[in-house]
Coordinates of C-alpha atoms in Angstrom, one line a residue:
Chain A
M21 CA 15.9 -29.4 43.5
R22 CA 19.6 -29.9 44.0
S23 CA 21.8 -29.6 41.0
R24 CA 22.3 -33.1 39.5
E25 CA 23.1 -34.6 36.2
Q26 CA 19.9 -35.0 34.2
V27 CA 18.5 -37.8 32.2
Y28 CA 20.1 -38.0 28.7
P29 CA 17.8 -39.0 25.9
P30 CA 19.0 -41.8 23.7
A31 CA 21.7 -40.9 21.3
A32 CA 20.7 -39.9 17.7
P33 CA 23.2 -41.7 15.5
A34 CA 23.8 -41.1 11.8
G35 CA 20.7 -42.1 10.0
S36 CA 18.3 -41.2 12.8
L37 CA 15.1 -39.2 12.1
L38 CA 15.3 -35.6 13.1
A39 CA 12.2 -33.5 13.3
V40 CA 12.7 -29.8 12.4
C41 CA 10.2 -27.6 14.2
A42 CA 9.6 -23.9 14.3
P43 CA 8.5 -23.0 17.9
S44 CA 9.5 -19.3 17.5
S45 CA 9.9 -16.9 14.6
P46 CA 9.9 -17.5 10.8
A47 CA 13.3 -18.0 9.2
P48 CA 14.9 -16.9 6.0
R49 CA 14.3 -19.6 3.4
K50 CA 17.9 -19.6 2.2
E51 CA 19.4 -20.2 5.6
I52 CA 16.8 -23.0 6.4
L53 CA 17.6 -24.7 3.1
G54 CA 21.4 -24.5 3.8
G55 CA 21.0 -26.0 7.2
L56 CA 18.7 -28.7 6.0
A57 CA 21.1 -29.7 3.2
W58 CA 23.8 -30.2 5.8
L59 CA 21.6 -32.2 8.2
R60 CA 20.4 -34.4 5.3
M61 CA 23.9 -35.5 4.5
R62 CA 23.9 -37.4 7.8
Y63 CA 20.4 -37.8 9.1
R64 CA 16.9 -38.3 7.9
V65 CA 15.0 -35.1 8.3
R66 CA 11.3 -34.5 8.7
L67 CA 10.0 -30.9 8.2
T68 CA 7.0 -29.8 10.1
R69 CA 4.5 -27.4 8.5
S70 CA 5.4 -24.5 10.8
V71 CA 8.9 -24.3 9.4
V72 CA 7.8 -22.9 6.1
G73 CA 5.1 -20.5 7.5
R74 CA 4.8 -16.9 8.7
C75 CA 2.3 -15.3 11.0
G76 CA 3.7 -11.8 11.8
Y77 CA 6.8 -12.4 13.9
L78 CA 5.8 -16.0 14.6
A79 CA 6.4 -18.9 12.3
A80 CA 2.8 -20.0 12.5
T81 CA -0.2 -19.7 14.9
D82 CA 0.4 -20.9 18.5
T83 CA -1.8 -23.9 17.8
E84 CA 0.1 -24.9 14.7
R85 CA 3.6 -24.4 16.3
A86 CA 2.5 -26.2 19.5
D87 CA 0.8 -29.1 17.6
D88 CA 3.9 -29.6 15.4
F89 CA 6.2 -29.6 18.4
A90 CA 4.0 -31.8 20.5
R91 CA 3.7 -34.4 17.7
A92 CA 7.5 -34.5 17.4
M93 CA 7.9 -34.8 21.2
L94 CA 5.6 -37.9 21.3
D95 CA 6.6 -39.6 18.0
P96 CA 8.7 -42.7 18.9
A97 CA 10.3 -42.6 15.4
V98 CA 11.9 -39.2 16.1
S99 CA 15.3 -39.1 17.8
A100 CA 15.8 -35.4 18.1
I101 CA 13.9 -32.1 17.6
V102 CA 16.0 -29.5 15.9
C103 CA 14.6 -26.0 16.0
S104 CA 14.6 -24.0 12.8
R105 CA 15.3 -20.6 14.3
G106 CA 15.1 -18.5 17.5
G107 CA 13.6 -15.1 17.5
Y108 CA 10.5 -15.1 19.7
G109 CA 7.5 -17.3 20.3
A110 CA 8.5 -20.5 22.2
M111 CA 7.3 -19.0 25.5
R112 CA 3.8 -18.6 24.1
I113 CA 3.5 -22.4 23.7
V114 CA 5.5 -23.9 26.5
D115 CA 2.4 -24.7 28.6
K116 CA 0.7 -26.3 25.6
L117 CA 3.3 -29.1 25.3
P118 CA 3.2 -32.6 26.8
W119 CA 6.2 -32.4 29.1
D120 CA 5.2 -35.2 31.4
A121 CA 4.8 -37.7 28.6
F122 CA 8.0 -36.4 27.0
A123 CA 9.9 -37.0 30.3
R124 CA 8.8 -40.7 30.2
A125 CA 10.3 -41.1 26.7
P126 CA 12.7 -38.2 26.1
K127 CA 14.5 -37.2 23.0
W128 CA 17.0 -34.4 22.3
I129 CA 15.7 -30.9 21.9
V130 CA 18.3 -28.8 20.0
G131 CA 18.7 -25.1 19.6
F132 CA 19.5 -21.9 21.4
S133 CA 18.4 -18.3 21.9
D134 CA 14.6 -18.3 22.1
V135 CA 14.8 -22.1 22.4
T136 CA 16.1 -21.4 25.9
A137 CA 12.4 -21.5 26.9
L138 CA 12.1 -25.1 25.8
H139 CA 15.4 -26.0 27.4
A140 CA 14.2 -24.6 30.7
M141 CA 11.0 -26.7 30.5
A142 CA 12.9 -29.9 29.5
N143 CA 15.6 -29.3 32.2
A144 CA 12.9 -28.6 34.8
H145 CA 11.4 -32.0 34.0
G146 CA 14.8 -33.6 34.6
I147 CA 15.7 -34.0 30.9
A148 CA 19.0 -32.9 29.4
S149 CA 18.9 -31.0 26.1
I150 CA 21.4 -29.6 23.5
H151 CA 22.3 -25.9 23.5
G152 CA 23.6 -25.4 20.0
P153 CA 23.0 -23.9 16.6
N154 CA 19.4 -23.8 15.2
V155 CA 18.9 -24.9 11.6
T156 CA 19.5 -21.4 10.3
G157 CA 22.9 -21.3 12.1
L158 CA 23.8 -24.6 10.5
G159 CA 23.0 -23.0 7.2
R160 CA 25.3 -20.0 7.8
S161 CA 29.1 -19.9 8.1
I162 CA 29.8 -22.5 10.7
T163 CA 33.2 -24.1 11.2
P164 CA 33.9 -27.8 10.8
F165 CA 34.7 -27.8 14.5
E166 CA 31.2 -26.4 15.4
R167 CA 29.6 -29.0 13.0
Q168 CA 31.5 -31.7 14.8
A169 CA 30.4 -30.4 18.2
F170 CA 26.8 -30.6 16.9
I171 CA 27.2 -34.2 15.8
D172 CA 29.0 -35.1 19.0
A173 CA 26.2 -33.7 21.1
L174 CA 23.6 -35.7 19.2
E175 CA 25.6 -38.9 18.9
R176 CA 28.1 -39.0 21.8
A177 CA 26.8 -36.7 24.4
K178 CA 28.8 -38.4 27.2
A179 CA 32.2 -37.9 25.4
P180 CA 34.3 -35.6 27.5
R181 CA 34.8 -32.0 26.2
R182 CA 36.6 -28.9 27.5
W183 CA 36.7 -25.2 26.8
S184 CA 40.0 -23.7 27.8
G185 CA 41.4 -20.2 27.8
L186 CA 38.2 -18.6 29.0
T187 CA 38.5 -15.0 30.5
I188 CA 38.4 -15.2 34.2
L189 CA 36.3 -12.7 36.1
S190 CA 36.4 -14.5 39.4
R191 CA 38.8 -17.3 40.0
G192 CA 37.9 -20.6 41.6
R193 CA 36.7 -24.1 41.2
A194 CA 33.1 -25.5 41.1
R195 CA 31.3 -28.6 39.9
G196 CA 27.6 -28.6 38.9
T197 CA 24.9 -29.2 36.3
L198 CA 24.9 -26.8 33.4
V199 CA 21.7 -24.7 33.2
G200 CA 20.6 -21.5 31.4
G201 CA 21.0 -20.3 27.8
N202 CA 19.9 -16.9 26.6
L203 CA 19.8 -14.3 29.4
T204 CA 16.7 -12.4 28.1
V205 CA 14.7 -15.6 27.7
A206 CA 15.8 -17.1 31.0
C207 CA 14.8 -13.9 32.7
A208 CA 11.4 -13.8 30.9
M209 CA 10.9 -17.4 31.9
A210 CA 11.9 -16.6 35.5
A211 CA 9.3 -13.8 35.5
G212 CA 6.8 -16.5 34.4
C213 CA 8.0 -18.9 37.2
R214 CA 9.3 -21.3 34.5
F215 CA 13.1 -20.9 35.0
V216 CA 14.9 -21.7 38.2
V217 CA 18.6 -22.2 38.9
P218 CA 18.9 -25.3 41.1
P219 CA 21.2 -25.0 44.0
G220 CA 24.8 -25.7 43.0
A221 CA 24.2 -25.5 39.2
I222 CA 26.6 -23.8 36.9
L223 CA 24.7 -21.0 35.1
V224 CA 25.5 -20.4 31.5
L225 CA 24.3 -17.2 29.8
E226 CA 24.7 -15.4 26.5
D227 CA 22.8 -12.6 24.8
V228 CA 22.6 -10.4 21.7
T229 CA 21.6 -6.8 21.0
E230 CA 21.0 -5.8 24.6
R231 CA 22.6 -2.7 25.9
P232 CA 24.7 -2.9 29.0
Y233 CA 22.1 -1.4 31.3
R234 CA 19.6 -4.0 30.1
I235 CA 22.1 -6.8 30.8
D236 CA 22.5 -5.2 34.3
R237 CA 18.7 -5.2 34.8
M238 CA 18.4 -8.9 33.9
L239 CA 21.3 -10.0 36.0
T240 CA 19.8 -7.9 38.9
S241 CA 16.5 -9.7 38.4
L242 CA 18.2 -13.1 38.6
A243 CA 20.1 -11.8 41.7
L244 CA 16.9 -10.6 43.4
G245 CA 15.2 -13.9 42.6
G246 CA 18.0 -15.8 44.3
H247 CA 19.2 -17.5 41.1
L248 CA 22.7 -16.1 41.1
A249 CA 23.3 -16.9 44.8
R250 CA 22.2 -20.5 44.2
A251 CA 24.7 -21.0 41.3
S252 CA 28.1 -22.6 42.1
A253 CA 29.6 -20.8 39.1
I254 CA 28.7 -18.6 36.1
V255 CA 29.9 -19.1 32.5
F256 CA 29.2 -16.2 30.2
G257 CA 29.2 -16.9 26.4
S258 CA 29.2 -14.2 23.8
F259 CA 27.3 -11.0 24.4
T260 CA 27.1 -10.0 20.7
Q261 CA 26.2 -6.4 19.7
C262 CA 25.7 -5.6 23.4
D263 CA 27.9 -2.5 22.7
P264 CA 28.7 0.1 25.2
A265 CA 26.2 2.9 25.5
E266 CA 27.3 6.5 25.5
D267 CA 27.8 6.4 29.2
G268 CA 31.0 4.4 28.7
V269 CA 29.9 1.3 30.6
T270 CA 30.8 -1.9 28.7
V271 CA 29.0 -5.2 28.9
A272 CA 32.2 -6.7 30.4
D273 CA 31.9 -4.1 33.2
V274 CA 28.4 -5.2 33.9
L275 CA 29.1 -8.9 33.9
S276 CA 31.9 -8.3 36.4
D277 CA 30.0 -5.8 38.6
R278 CA 26.9 -8.0 38.9
T279 CA 28.9 -11.2 39.9
C280 CA 32.1 -10.2 41.6
H281 CA 30.6 -10.3 45.1
L282 CA 29.0 -13.7 44.7
G283 CA 32.1 -15.6 45.9
V284 CA 31.9 -18.2 43.1
P285 CA 34.0 -18.6 40.0
V286 CA 32.9 -16.6 36.9
V287 CA 34.3 -16.7 33.4
M288 CA 33.3 -15.0 30.1
N289 CA 33.9 -15.4 26.4
A290 CA 32.9 -19.1 26.4
P291 CA 32.3 -20.3 22.8
F292 CA 28.5 -20.3 22.7
G293 CA 25.8 -17.8 21.8
H294 CA 25.3 -15.4 18.9
G295 CA 29.0 -14.7 18.4
A296 CA 31.6 -16.1 16.1
K297 CA 31.5 -19.5 17.8
N298 CA 28.5 -21.5 18.9
E299 CA 29.7 -24.9 20.0
A300 CA 26.9 -27.3 21.0
F301 CA 26.9 -28.6 24.5
V302 CA 24.5 -30.5 26.8
L303 CA 22.4 -28.5 29.3
G304 CA 21.9 -30.8 32.2
S305 CA 25.3 -32.3 32.0
E306 CA 27.7 -32.3 34.9
A307 CA 30.6 -29.9 34.4
T308 CA 33.6 -28.6 36.3
L309 CA 34.9 -25.1 36.1
E310 CA 38.5 -24.6 37.3
A311 CA 40.3 -21.4 36.6
D312 CA 40.0 -20.8 32.9
T313 CA 38.7 -24.2 31.9
L314 CA 35.3 -25.7 31.8
S315 CA 35.3 -29.5 31.5
F316 CA 32.0 -31.3 30.7
Chain B
M11 CA -3.0 -11.0 49.6
R12 CA -6.4 -10.0 48.3
S13 CA -6.5 -6.7 46.4
R14 CA -7.5 -4.0 48.9
E15 CA -7.1 -0.3 49.1
Q16 CA -3.7 0.5 50.6
V17 CA -2.6 2.9 53.4
Y18 CA -2.3 6.4 52.1
P19 CA 0.6 8.4 53.5
P20 CA -0.4 11.8 55.0
A21 CA -1.1 14.5 52.5
A22 CA 1.7 16.8 51.4
P23 CA 0.1 20.2 51.3
A24 CA 1.6 23.4 49.9
G25 CA 4.6 24.3 52.0
S26 CA 5.5 20.7 52.7
L27 CA 9.1 19.5 52.5
L28 CA 9.7 17.3 49.4
A29 CA 12.9 15.3 49.1
V30 CA 14.2 15.0 45.5
C31 CA 16.1 11.7 45.1
A32 CA 17.8 10.0 42.2
P33 CA 17.3 6.2 42.6
S34 CA 18.0 5.5 38.9
S35 CA 19.9 7.3 36.1
P36 CA 21.4 10.7 35.9
A37 CA 19.2 13.5 34.5
P38 CA 19.9 16.4 32.1
R39 CA 20.6 19.4 34.3
K40 CA 18.3 21.7 32.4
E41 CA 15.2 19.4 32.9
I42 CA 16.0 19.0 36.6
L43 CA 16.3 22.7 37.1
G44 CA 13.0 23.3 35.3
G45 CA 11.2 20.8 37.4
L46 CA 12.7 22.1 40.6
A47 CA 11.8 25.6 39.8
W48 CA 8.1 24.6 39.4
L49 CA 8.1 22.5 42.6
R50 CA 9.7 25.4 44.5
M51 CA 6.8 27.7 43.7
R52 CA 4.6 25.6 45.9
Y53 CA 6.7 23.3 48.2
R54 CA 10.0 23.4 50.1
V55 CA 12.4 21.2 48.2
R56 CA 15.5 19.4 49.6
L57 CA 17.9 18.0 47.0
T58 CA 19.9 14.9 47.8
R59 CA 23.5 14.5 46.6
S60 CA 22.8 11.8 44.1
V61 CA 20.6 14.1 42.0
V62 CA 23.5 16.1 40.7
G63 CA 25.9 13.1 40.2
R64 CA 26.7 10.6 37.4
C65 CA 28.2 7.2 37.6
G66 CA 28.0 5.6 34.2
Y67 CA 24.3 5.1 33.5
L68 CA 23.5 5.5 37.2
A69 CA 23.1 8.8 39.0
A70 CA 25.6 7.7 41.7
T71 CA 26.9 4.5 43.3
D72 CA 24.4 2.1 44.7
T73 CA 25.4 3.1 48.3
E74 CA 25.0 6.8 47.6
R75 CA 21.6 6.4 45.9
A76 CA 20.3 4.0 48.6
D77 CA 21.6 6.1 51.5
D78 CA 20.0 9.2 50.0
F79 CA 16.7 7.5 49.4
A80 CA 16.7 5.7 52.8
R81 CA 17.4 8.9 54.7
A82 CA 14.4 10.6 52.9
M83 CA 12.2 7.6 53.7
L84 CA 13.0 7.9 57.4
D85 CA 13.1 11.6 57.9
P86 CA 9.9 12.8 59.7
A87 CA 10.3 16.3 58.2
V88 CA 9.9 15.0 54.7
S89 CA 6.3 14.6 53.3
A90 CA 7.1 13.1 50.0
I91 CA 10.0 11.7 47.9
V92 CA 9.9 12.9 44.3
C93 CA 12.3 11.0 42.0
S94 CA 14.4 13.0 39.7
R95 CA 14.3 10.7 36.7
G96 CA 13.7 7.1 35.6
G97 CA 16.1 5.3 33.3
Y98 CA 17.5 2.4 35.2
G99 CA 18.9 1.6 38.6
A100 CA 16.2 1.5 41.2
M101 CA 16.1 -2.3 41.1
R102 CA 19.8 -2.4 42.2
I103 CA 18.9 -0.7 45.6
V104 CA 15.4 -1.9 46.5
D105 CA 16.7 -4.5 48.9
K106 CA 18.9 -1.9 50.6
L107 CA 16.0 0.3 51.7
P108 CA 14.2 0.3 55.1
W109 CA 10.7 -0.8 53.9
D110 CA 9.4 -2.0 57.3
A111 CA 10.3 1.2 59.1
F112 CA 8.9 3.2 56.1
A113 CA 5.6 1.2 56.4
R114 CA 5.2 2.3 60.0
A115 CA 5.6 6.0 59.0
P116 CA 4.9 6.2 55.3
K117 CA 5.2 9.1 53.0
W118 CA 4.4 9.5 49.3
I119 CA 6.9 8.1 46.8
V120 CA 6.4 9.9 43.4
G121 CA 7.6 9.0 40.0
F122 CA 7.2 6.5 37.1
S123 CA 9.1 4.4 34.6
D124 CA 12.0 2.9 36.5
V125 CA 10.4 4.1 39.7
T126 CA 8.0 1.3 39.2
A127 CA 10.5 -0.8 41.2
L128 CA 10.0 1.4 44.2
H129 CA 6.2 1.5 43.7
A130 CA 6.2 -2.3 43.7
M131 CA 8.1 -2.4 47.0
A132 CA 5.9 0.2 48.7
N133 CA 2.7 -1.4 47.4
A134 CA 3.9 -4.8 48.5
H135 CA 4.3 -3.3 52.0
G136 CA 0.7 -2.0 51.9
I137 CA 1.6 1.6 51.2
A138 CA 0.0 3.6 48.4
S139 CA 2.3 5.7 46.1
I140 CA 2.0 8.2 43.3
H141 CA 2.5 7.2 39.7
G142 CA 3.2 10.5 38.0
P143 CA 5.9 12.6 36.4
N144 CA 9.5 12.6 37.6
V145 CA 11.2 15.9 38.2
T146 CA 12.5 15.9 34.6
G147 CA 8.9 15.5 33.4
L148 CA 7.8 18.4 35.5
G149 CA 10.6 20.4 33.8
R150 CA 9.5 19.6 30.3
S151 CA 6.3 20.6 28.4
I152 CA 3.6 19.5 30.8
T153 CA 0.0 20.8 30.7
P154 CA -1.6 22.8 33.5
F155 CA -4.0 19.8 33.8
E156 CA -1.1 17.4 34.4
R157 CA 0.4 19.9 36.9
Q158 CA -2.9 20.0 38.8
A159 CA -3.2 16.2 38.8
F160 CA 0.3 16.1 40.3
I161 CA -0.7 18.6 43.0
D162 CA -4.0 16.8 43.6
A163 CA -2.3 13.5 44.1
L164 CA 0.1 15.0 46.7
E165 CA -2.5 17.1 48.5
R166 CA -5.9 15.6 48.0
A167 CA -5.3 11.9 47.1
K168 CA -8.8 10.9 48.0
A169 CA -10.5 13.4 45.7
P170 CA -12.5 11.4 43.1
R171 CA -11.1 11.4 39.6
R172 CA -12.0 9.7 36.3
W173 CA -10.6 9.0 32.9
S174 CA -13.2 8.6 30.2
G175 CA -13.1 7.8 26.5
L176 CA -10.5 5.1 26.9
T177 CA -10.2 2.6 24.0
I178 CA -12.0 -0.6 24.9
L179 CA -10.2 -3.8 24.0
S180 CA -12.5 -6.0 26.1
R181 CA -15.8 -4.6 27.5
G182 CA -16.9 -5.1 31.1
R183 CA -16.9 -3.8 34.7
A184 CA -14.4 -4.4 37.5
R185 CA -13.4 -2.9 40.8
G186 CA -10.0 -3.4 42.4
T187 CA -6.8 -1.8 43.6
L188 CA -4.5 -0.2 41.0
V189 CA -1.2 -1.9 40.8
G190 CA 1.6 -1.8 38.2
G191 CA 3.5 0.9 36.2
N192 CA 6.1 0.3 33.6
L193 CA 5.7 -3.1 32.0
T194 CA 9.5 -3.7 31.5
V195 CA 10.2 -2.9 35.1
A196 CA 7.2 -4.8 36.5
C197 CA 8.4 -7.8 34.6
A198 CA 12.0 -7.5 35.7
M199 CA 10.7 -7.2 39.3
A200 CA 8.5 -10.2 38.8
A201 CA 11.6 -12.2 37.6
G202 CA 13.2 -11.1 40.9
C203 CA 10.1 -12.1 42.9
R204 CA 9.4 -8.5 43.9
F205 CA 6.3 -7.8 41.9
V206 CA 3.0 -9.6 42.3
V207 CA -0.4 -8.8 41.1
P208 CA -2.8 -9.4 44.0
P209 CA -6.0 -11.3 43.2
G210 CA -8.6 -8.8 42.0
A211 CA -6.3 -5.9 41.4
I212 CA -6.6 -3.7 38.3
L213 CA -3.3 -3.9 36.5
V214 CA -2.0 -0.6 34.9
L215 CA 0.9 -0.9 32.4
E216 CA 2.8 1.4 30.1
D217 CA 6.0 1.2 28.2
V218 CA 8.4 3.0 25.9
T219 CA 10.8 2.0 23.0
E220 CA 10.0 -1.7 23.2
R221 CA 9.1 -3.5 20.0
P222 CA 5.8 -5.4 19.7
Y223 CA 7.4 -8.8 20.1
R224 CA 9.1 -7.6 23.3
I225 CA 5.7 -6.4 24.7
D226 CA 4.4 -9.8 23.7
R227 CA 7.2 -11.5 25.6
M228 CA 6.7 -9.5 28.8
L229 CA 2.9 -10.0 28.8
T230 CA 3.5 -13.7 28.2
S231 CA 5.8 -13.7 31.2
L232 CA 3.1 -12.1 33.3
A233 CA 0.6 -14.6 32.0
L234 CA 2.8 -17.6 32.7
G235 CA 3.4 -16.2 36.2
G236 CA -0.4 -16.0 36.8
H237 CA -0.4 -12.3 37.1
L238 CA -2.8 -11.6 34.3
A239 CA -5.2 -14.2 35.4
R240 CA -5.3 -12.7 38.9
A241 CA -6.1 -9.2 37.6
S242 CA -9.8 -8.1 37.6
A243 CA -9.1 -5.7 34.7
I244 CA -6.1 -4.2 32.8
V245 CA -5.6 -0.6 31.9
F246 CA -2.9 0.1 29.3
G247 CA -1.4 3.6 29.2
S248 CA 0.8 4.9 26.4
F249 CA 3.1 2.6 24.6
T250 CA 5.4 5.2 23.2
Q251 CA 7.8 4.5 20.3
C252 CA 6.7 0.8 20.5
D253 CA 6.4 1.0 16.7
P254 CA 5.3 -1.8 14.5
A255 CA 8.2 -4.0 13.3
E256 CA 8.6 -4.9 9.7
D257 CA 6.4 -7.9 10.2
G258 CA 3.3 -5.7 10.4
V259 CA 2.3 -6.5 14.0
T260 CA 1.4 -3.4 16.0
V261 CA 1.6 -3.0 19.7
A262 CA -2.2 -2.6 19.8
D263 CA -2.4 -6.0 18.1
V264 CA -0.2 -7.4 20.9
L265 CA -2.1 -5.8 23.8
S266 CA -5.4 -7.2 22.4
D267 CA -4.0 -10.7 21.5
R268 CA -2.4 -11.2 25.0
T269 CA -5.5 -10.2 26.9
C270 CA -8.6 -10.9 24.8
H271 CA -9.1 -14.4 26.3
L272 CA -8.8 -13.4 29.9
G273 CA -12.5 -12.6 30.3
V274 CA -11.9 -9.3 32.1
P275 CA -12.3 -5.7 30.9
V276 CA -9.3 -4.3 29.2
V277 CA -8.8 -0.7 27.9
M278 CA -5.9 1.1 26.3
N279 CA -4.7 4.7 25.7
A280 CA -5.2 5.8 29.3
P281 CA -3.4 9.1 30.0
F282 CA -0.3 7.9 31.8
G283 CA 3.2 6.9 30.7
H284 CA 5.8 8.2 28.4
G285 CA 3.3 9.7 25.9
A286 CA 1.8 13.1 25.5
K287 CA -0.1 12.9 28.8
N288 CA 1.2 11.6 32.1
E289 CA -1.5 12.3 34.7
A290 CA -0.6 11.5 38.2
F291 CA -2.7 8.9 40.1
V292 CA -2.4 6.8 43.2
L293 CA -1.2 3.2 43.0
G294 CA -3.0 1.3 45.7
S295 CA -6.2 3.3 45.3
E296 CA -9.5 1.6 44.8
A297 CA -10.8 2.0 41.2
T298 CA -13.7 1.0 39.0
L299 CA -13.4 0.3 35.4
E300 CA -16.7 0.3 33.5
A301 CA -16.7 0.3 29.7
D302 CA -14.5 3.2 28.6
T303 CA -14.2 4.9 32.0
L304 CA -11.9 4.4 34.9
S305 CA -13.1 6.1 38.2
F306 CA -10.7 6.3 41.1

């Protein structure tokens, strides 16, 4: 498919019902409670069972996590599904979820990191989704600006936004649909034939605790698979704790090395991911990258 | 393609010329020298420039590593190409190598770990290859039995072998072509559309320093991509330093959980990989798994 703006679910204004689901790993109780407290100041919140569970490194069994998520996807009373935490596990249930029915009556899916697997599925079904803090992130130190970006995405997704002052790796101008999320998860989904960069899309990527050679390997996978060549631009967010290994190669070296020959604009240090800033934005929205500014 | 025995390159008897190449990371000088000393007792050995270099976490630039490897692939005087070490980097050069010409006059490619990327390319071109120690492995503590398996693979690849007493995860019987290698690299190659499990193949996998949830993620990728369902059996080698995380899930739990529903025989603890034993065997050979014994 050609990159094109995707279908926006209906806005979730103040007072809407949000379903909090746990498609991935269990979350620290304190961070969940903090995030819920903030959400409850503005929205009605419905917890699903899996949010308070634990099953090894998963929040609950696959069946429980998938059932909870599927029910929220299909419930007409729910305006948005906010994920409790990332970690790992969403990939295990993506094929158990009712994507076709969801695409006929879409709602916002909100989260990042491991939630990239769910974004990839929603976006592949033509539905835009919100890349932004999980509930645990909302419960940690988050700035008023980030909270407002979260609210804006849920309530005024079409309102114009811009990120300026990004670090330019390759200069240029491009316009396309935003696609991507966490590099590790996007790559794992690509290995499972569940993540594709549509021609002309602007690829957004972030990661955490992956050494430079691993970032290299994942970008090389996406290059071999044709994903990088199909992108009209690449926007890197934070690469947190992806510290240089003893061989002296930094993650910035890798991001540049793996993209400099593509002939498309590339920037880094955009304010999303596991770093100091994680500003919500809409995957599937139409964006323009020009020099150091992404407008969307 | 249907799983079928692949073309065996001509044997490399004692006295043959082996080219030692470095498609991946630089190697400690001492281990290289030890491995070379052993190889030189039986074979003629030609070093390529990249073996003694260093370029960050790569042994040399992509061009240098690819040129060295391509020259060895095409040189009619060379009987086998033995990789100096794994690490990372082979994926960066796989598309720069002359696979079609190589398939017309094949020779043995020998190595494991990151060399899985080269095995995948050779096997996809219908050419069998040797999964076994790299030169650094030959230079470390390696048993006489492993040394003999290495020699047998190079010189008598068709001689029957068997691994008995494997740990059964799912009982059964299957016959198919051996395909695979390192799980992380196979998965990265799958994300790059360069690794496919042919229908009916016996999938062999090993890994090192990957936490259980990461092993889970990679096997889930291979499942989503249809690779696990196409395999007639799965043989897990060592999963070294893939220790249980604090959540109490072990790698053995993961290997069982991700394969127990497939309805095909599955065994673990086969003597290949980064563990105590790394016995050479031929990828692309026809093998039979029956209960706890793999015959090939």
